[in-house]
Short mmCIF file of C-alpha atoms in Angstrom, two decimals:
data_model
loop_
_atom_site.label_atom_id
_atom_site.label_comp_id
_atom_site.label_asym_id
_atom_site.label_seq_id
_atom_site.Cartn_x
_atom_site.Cartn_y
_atom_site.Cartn_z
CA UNK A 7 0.00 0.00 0.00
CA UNK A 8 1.64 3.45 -0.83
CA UNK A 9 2.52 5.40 2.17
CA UNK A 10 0.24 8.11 3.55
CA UNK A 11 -2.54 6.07 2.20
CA UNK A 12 -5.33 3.83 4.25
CA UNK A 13 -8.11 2.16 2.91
CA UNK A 14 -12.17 2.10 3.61
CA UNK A 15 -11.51 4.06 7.14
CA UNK A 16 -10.50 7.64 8.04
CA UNK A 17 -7.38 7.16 10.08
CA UNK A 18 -7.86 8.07 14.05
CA UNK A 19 -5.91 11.55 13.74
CA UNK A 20 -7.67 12.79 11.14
CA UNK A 21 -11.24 11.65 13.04
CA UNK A 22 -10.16 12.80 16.41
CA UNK A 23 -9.40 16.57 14.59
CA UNK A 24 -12.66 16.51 12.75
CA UNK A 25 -14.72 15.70 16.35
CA UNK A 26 -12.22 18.32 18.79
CA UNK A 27 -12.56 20.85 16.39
CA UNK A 28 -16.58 20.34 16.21
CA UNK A 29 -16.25 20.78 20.00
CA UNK A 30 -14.02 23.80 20.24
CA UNK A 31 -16.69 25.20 17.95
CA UNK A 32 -19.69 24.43 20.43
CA UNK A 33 -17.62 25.91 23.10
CA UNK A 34 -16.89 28.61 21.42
CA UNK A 35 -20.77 29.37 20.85
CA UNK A 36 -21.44 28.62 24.58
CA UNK A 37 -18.86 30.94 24.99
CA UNK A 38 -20.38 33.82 22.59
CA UNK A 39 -17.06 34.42 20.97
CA UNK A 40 -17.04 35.01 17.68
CA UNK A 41 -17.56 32.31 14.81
CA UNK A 42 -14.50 31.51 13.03
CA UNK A 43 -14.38 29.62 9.82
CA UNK A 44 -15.05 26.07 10.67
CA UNK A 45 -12.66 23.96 8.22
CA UNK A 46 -13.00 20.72 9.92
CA UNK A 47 -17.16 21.18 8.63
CA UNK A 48 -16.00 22.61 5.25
CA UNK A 49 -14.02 20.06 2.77
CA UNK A 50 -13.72 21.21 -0.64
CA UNK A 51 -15.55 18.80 -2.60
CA UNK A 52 -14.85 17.90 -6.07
CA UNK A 53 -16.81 15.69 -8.69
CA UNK A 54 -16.68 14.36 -12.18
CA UNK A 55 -18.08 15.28 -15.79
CA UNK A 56 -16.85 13.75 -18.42
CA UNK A 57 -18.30 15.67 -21.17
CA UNK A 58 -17.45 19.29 -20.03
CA UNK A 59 -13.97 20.92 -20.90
CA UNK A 60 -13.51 21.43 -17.66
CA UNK A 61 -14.30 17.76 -16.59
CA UNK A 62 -13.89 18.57 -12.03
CA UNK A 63 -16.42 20.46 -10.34
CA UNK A 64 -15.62 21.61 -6.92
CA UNK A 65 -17.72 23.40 -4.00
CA UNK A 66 -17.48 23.55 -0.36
CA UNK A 67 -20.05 21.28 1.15
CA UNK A 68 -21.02 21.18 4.53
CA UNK A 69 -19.44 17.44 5.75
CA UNK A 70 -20.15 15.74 9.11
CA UNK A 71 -19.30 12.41 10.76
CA UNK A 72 -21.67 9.81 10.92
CA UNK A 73 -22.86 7.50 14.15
CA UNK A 74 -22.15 3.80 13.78
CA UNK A 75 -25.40 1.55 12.82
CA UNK A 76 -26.05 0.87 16.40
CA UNK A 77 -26.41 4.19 17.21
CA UNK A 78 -27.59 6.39 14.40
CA UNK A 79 -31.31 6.10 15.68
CA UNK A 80 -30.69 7.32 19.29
CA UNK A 81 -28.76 10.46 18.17
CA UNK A 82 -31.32 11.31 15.28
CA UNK A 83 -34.29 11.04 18.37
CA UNK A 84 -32.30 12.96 20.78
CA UNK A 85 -31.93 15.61 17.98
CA UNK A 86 -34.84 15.84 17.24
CA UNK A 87 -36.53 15.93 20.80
CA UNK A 88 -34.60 19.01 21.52
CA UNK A 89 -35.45 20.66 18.37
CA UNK A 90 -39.00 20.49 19.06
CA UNK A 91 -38.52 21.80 22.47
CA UNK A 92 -36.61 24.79 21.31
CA UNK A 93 -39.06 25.70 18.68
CA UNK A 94 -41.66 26.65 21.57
CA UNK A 95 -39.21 29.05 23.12
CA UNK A 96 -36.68 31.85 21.92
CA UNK A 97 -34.49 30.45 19.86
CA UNK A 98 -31.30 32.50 21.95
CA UNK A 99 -32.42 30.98 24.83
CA UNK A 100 -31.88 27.25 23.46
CA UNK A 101 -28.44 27.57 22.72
CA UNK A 102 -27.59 25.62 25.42
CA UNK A 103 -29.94 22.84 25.24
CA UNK A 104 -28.94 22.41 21.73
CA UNK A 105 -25.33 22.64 22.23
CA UNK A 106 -25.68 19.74 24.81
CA UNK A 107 -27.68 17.55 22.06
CA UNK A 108 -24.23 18.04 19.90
CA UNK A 109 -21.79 17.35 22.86
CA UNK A 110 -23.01 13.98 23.57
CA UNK A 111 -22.30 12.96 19.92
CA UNK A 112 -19.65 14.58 19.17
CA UNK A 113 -17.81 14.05 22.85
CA UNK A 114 -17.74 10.05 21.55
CA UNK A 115 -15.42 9.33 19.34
CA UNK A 116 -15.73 5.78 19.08
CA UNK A 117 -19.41 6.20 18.45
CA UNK A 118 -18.82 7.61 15.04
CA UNK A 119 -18.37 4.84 12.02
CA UNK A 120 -15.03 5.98 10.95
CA UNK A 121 -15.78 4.78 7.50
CA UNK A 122 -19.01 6.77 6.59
CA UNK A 123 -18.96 11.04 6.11
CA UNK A 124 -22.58 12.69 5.14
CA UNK A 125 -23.91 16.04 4.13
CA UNK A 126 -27.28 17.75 2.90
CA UNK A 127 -27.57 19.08 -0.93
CA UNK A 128 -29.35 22.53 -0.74
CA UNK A 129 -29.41 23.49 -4.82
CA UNK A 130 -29.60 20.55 -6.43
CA UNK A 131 -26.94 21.64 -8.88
CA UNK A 132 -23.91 20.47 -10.52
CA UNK A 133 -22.72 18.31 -7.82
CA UNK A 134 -25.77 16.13 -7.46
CA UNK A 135 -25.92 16.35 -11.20
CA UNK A 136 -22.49 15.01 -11.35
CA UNK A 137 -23.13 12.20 -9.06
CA UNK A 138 -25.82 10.88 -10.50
CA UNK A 139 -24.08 10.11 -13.72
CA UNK A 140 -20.54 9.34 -11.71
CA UNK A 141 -21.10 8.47 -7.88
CA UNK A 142 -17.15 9.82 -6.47
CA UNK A 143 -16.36 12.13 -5.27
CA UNK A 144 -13.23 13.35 -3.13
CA UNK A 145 -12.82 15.73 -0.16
CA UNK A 146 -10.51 18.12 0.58
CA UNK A 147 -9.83 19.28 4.64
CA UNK A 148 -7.31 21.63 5.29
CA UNK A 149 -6.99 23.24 8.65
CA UNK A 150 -4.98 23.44 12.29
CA UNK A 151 -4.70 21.07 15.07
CA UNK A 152 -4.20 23.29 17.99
CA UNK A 153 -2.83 22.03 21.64
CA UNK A 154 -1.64 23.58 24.85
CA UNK A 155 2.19 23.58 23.35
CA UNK A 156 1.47 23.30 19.82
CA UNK A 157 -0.03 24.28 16.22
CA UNK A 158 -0.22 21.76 13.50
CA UNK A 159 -1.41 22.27 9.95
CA UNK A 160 -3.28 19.12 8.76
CA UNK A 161 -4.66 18.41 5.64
CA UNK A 162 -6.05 15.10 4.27
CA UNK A 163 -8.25 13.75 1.30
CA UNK A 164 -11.18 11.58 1.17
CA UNK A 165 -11.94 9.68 -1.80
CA UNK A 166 -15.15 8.02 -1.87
CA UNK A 167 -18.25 6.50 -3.46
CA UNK A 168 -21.75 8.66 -2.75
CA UNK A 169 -25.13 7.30 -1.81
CA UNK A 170 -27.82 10.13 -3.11
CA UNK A 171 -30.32 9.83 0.46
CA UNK A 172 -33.91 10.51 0.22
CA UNK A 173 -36.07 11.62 3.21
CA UNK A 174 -37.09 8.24 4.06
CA UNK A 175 -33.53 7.21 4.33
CA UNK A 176 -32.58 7.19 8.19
CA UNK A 177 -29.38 8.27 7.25
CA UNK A 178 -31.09 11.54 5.86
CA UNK A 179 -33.18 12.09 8.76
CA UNK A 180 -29.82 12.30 10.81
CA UNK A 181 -28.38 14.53 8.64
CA UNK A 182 -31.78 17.05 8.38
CA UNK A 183 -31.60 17.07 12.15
CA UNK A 184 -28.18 18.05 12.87
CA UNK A 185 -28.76 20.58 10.41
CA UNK A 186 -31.61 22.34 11.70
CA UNK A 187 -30.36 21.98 15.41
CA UNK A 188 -28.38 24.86 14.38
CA UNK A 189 -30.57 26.34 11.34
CA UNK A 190 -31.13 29.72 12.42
CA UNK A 191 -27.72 30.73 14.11
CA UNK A 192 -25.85 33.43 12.62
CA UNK A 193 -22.97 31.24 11.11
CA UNK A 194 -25.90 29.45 8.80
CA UNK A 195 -27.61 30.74 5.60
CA UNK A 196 -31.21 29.80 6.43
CA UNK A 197 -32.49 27.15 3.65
CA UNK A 198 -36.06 26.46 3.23
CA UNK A 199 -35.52 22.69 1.93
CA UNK A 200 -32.99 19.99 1.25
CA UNK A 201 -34.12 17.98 -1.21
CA UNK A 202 -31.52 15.01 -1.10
CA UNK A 203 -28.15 13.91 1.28
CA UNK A 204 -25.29 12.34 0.47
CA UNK A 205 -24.00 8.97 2.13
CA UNK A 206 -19.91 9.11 1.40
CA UNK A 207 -18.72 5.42 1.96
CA UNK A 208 -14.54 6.34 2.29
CA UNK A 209 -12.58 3.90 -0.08
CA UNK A 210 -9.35 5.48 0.57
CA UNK A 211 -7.79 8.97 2.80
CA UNK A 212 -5.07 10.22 1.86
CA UNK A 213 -2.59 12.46 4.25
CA UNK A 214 -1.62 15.83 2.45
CA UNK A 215 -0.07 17.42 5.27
CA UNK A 216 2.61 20.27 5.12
CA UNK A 217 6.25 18.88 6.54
CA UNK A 218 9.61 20.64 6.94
CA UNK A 219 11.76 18.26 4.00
CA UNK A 220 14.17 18.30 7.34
CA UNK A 221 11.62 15.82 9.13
CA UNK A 222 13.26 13.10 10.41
CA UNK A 223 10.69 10.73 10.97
CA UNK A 224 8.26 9.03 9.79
CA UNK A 225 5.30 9.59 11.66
CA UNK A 226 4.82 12.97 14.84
CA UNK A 227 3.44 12.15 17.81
CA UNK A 228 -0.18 12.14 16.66
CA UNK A 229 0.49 9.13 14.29
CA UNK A 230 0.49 11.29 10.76
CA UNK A 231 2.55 9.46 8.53
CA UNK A 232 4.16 12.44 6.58
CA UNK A 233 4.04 11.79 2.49
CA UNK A 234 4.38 13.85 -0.42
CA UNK A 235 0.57 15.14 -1.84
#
């Protein structure tokens, strides 16, 4: 297998910087700070036409982890639950419920299927176009890995195959609730519909971190195996 490369899974580093950043985010909304961009959400996203000149389309998609099987239903009820209950009050004053629903998915780790990524289509498009002719698609995170002694640039790629969702799909109904947990915060552009998801079933991730060509090792101390991109 070439290095920097791992197949059907998104390694644990990469996972544990796409769920700490989520949660830095919450607690920075908890916090009231202001919202900075939020990368680890924000993959560039890039799909295939064959017929056009310019045969890759790419967009920024809103990109989330995904429970594992055994407990997709129990987050999507506890989503929704609070979402009712903050639609009969101010919205400001259900931040913190629905920062709470969040935390207990996102504050497990090893509840998330490290193999599965998932996202809502708003315009309907070129990208769902695109997918429904050719269902790949890869993914593009680029971002920092902050610690108490440390900043780390990290970047990675997802290739996958896509799985156009309908509303009946569970996986959908996941998806439309994390969503509107948060649908009328300031960081969102309010949408009156989503049509369709997307399903992304990771065949292979590949690293595309920055490295000083002075690196003498193989791998830092959060198990990055440093490659060329």
């Amino acid at each position: 297998m070439q290095t920097g490369v791992t197949l059907n899974t998104i390694p644990s580093g990469f996972l544990e910087w796409l769920a700490s950043s989520r949660i830095n985010f919450l607690n920075e909304m908890r916090e009231g700070n202001p919202m900075r961009y939020f990368s680890a959400h924000l993959p560039v996203m890039s799909t295939w036409n064959s017929s056009s000149p310019f045969p890759v389309n790419m967009t920024v998609k809103g990109i989330g982890l995904i429970p594992r099987t055994e407990h997709l239903q129990s987050y999507t009820d506890v989503f929704e639950s609070v979402i009712a209950e903050a639609s009969a009050m101010p919205w400001d004053e259900s931040l913190y419920k629905r920062i709470e629903a969040m935390h207990k998915l996102y504050g497990y780790a090893g509840h998330f299927d490290p193999a599965l990524l998932g996202g809502l289509e708003i315009f309907g498009g070129k990208t769902l176009g695109n997918l429904r002719e050719n269902p790949s698609a890869s993914l593009l995170y680029a971002g920092m890995m902050h610690t108490a002694e440390t900043m780390q640039y990290i970047s990675f790629q997802v290739n996958g195959e896509v799985e156009i969702l309908d509303r009946e799909n569970p996986y959908y109904r996941f998806l439309l609730a994390s969503r509107k947990l948060f649908e009328f915060d300031r960081f969102h552009i309010y949408q009156p519909d989503y049509p369709w998801g997307y399903l992304i079933k990771v065949i292979e991730a590949r690293d595309k971190s920055p490295w000083s060509k002075n690196y003498k090792h193989e791998q830092n101390n959060k198990g990055f195996t440093r490659t060329c991109s």
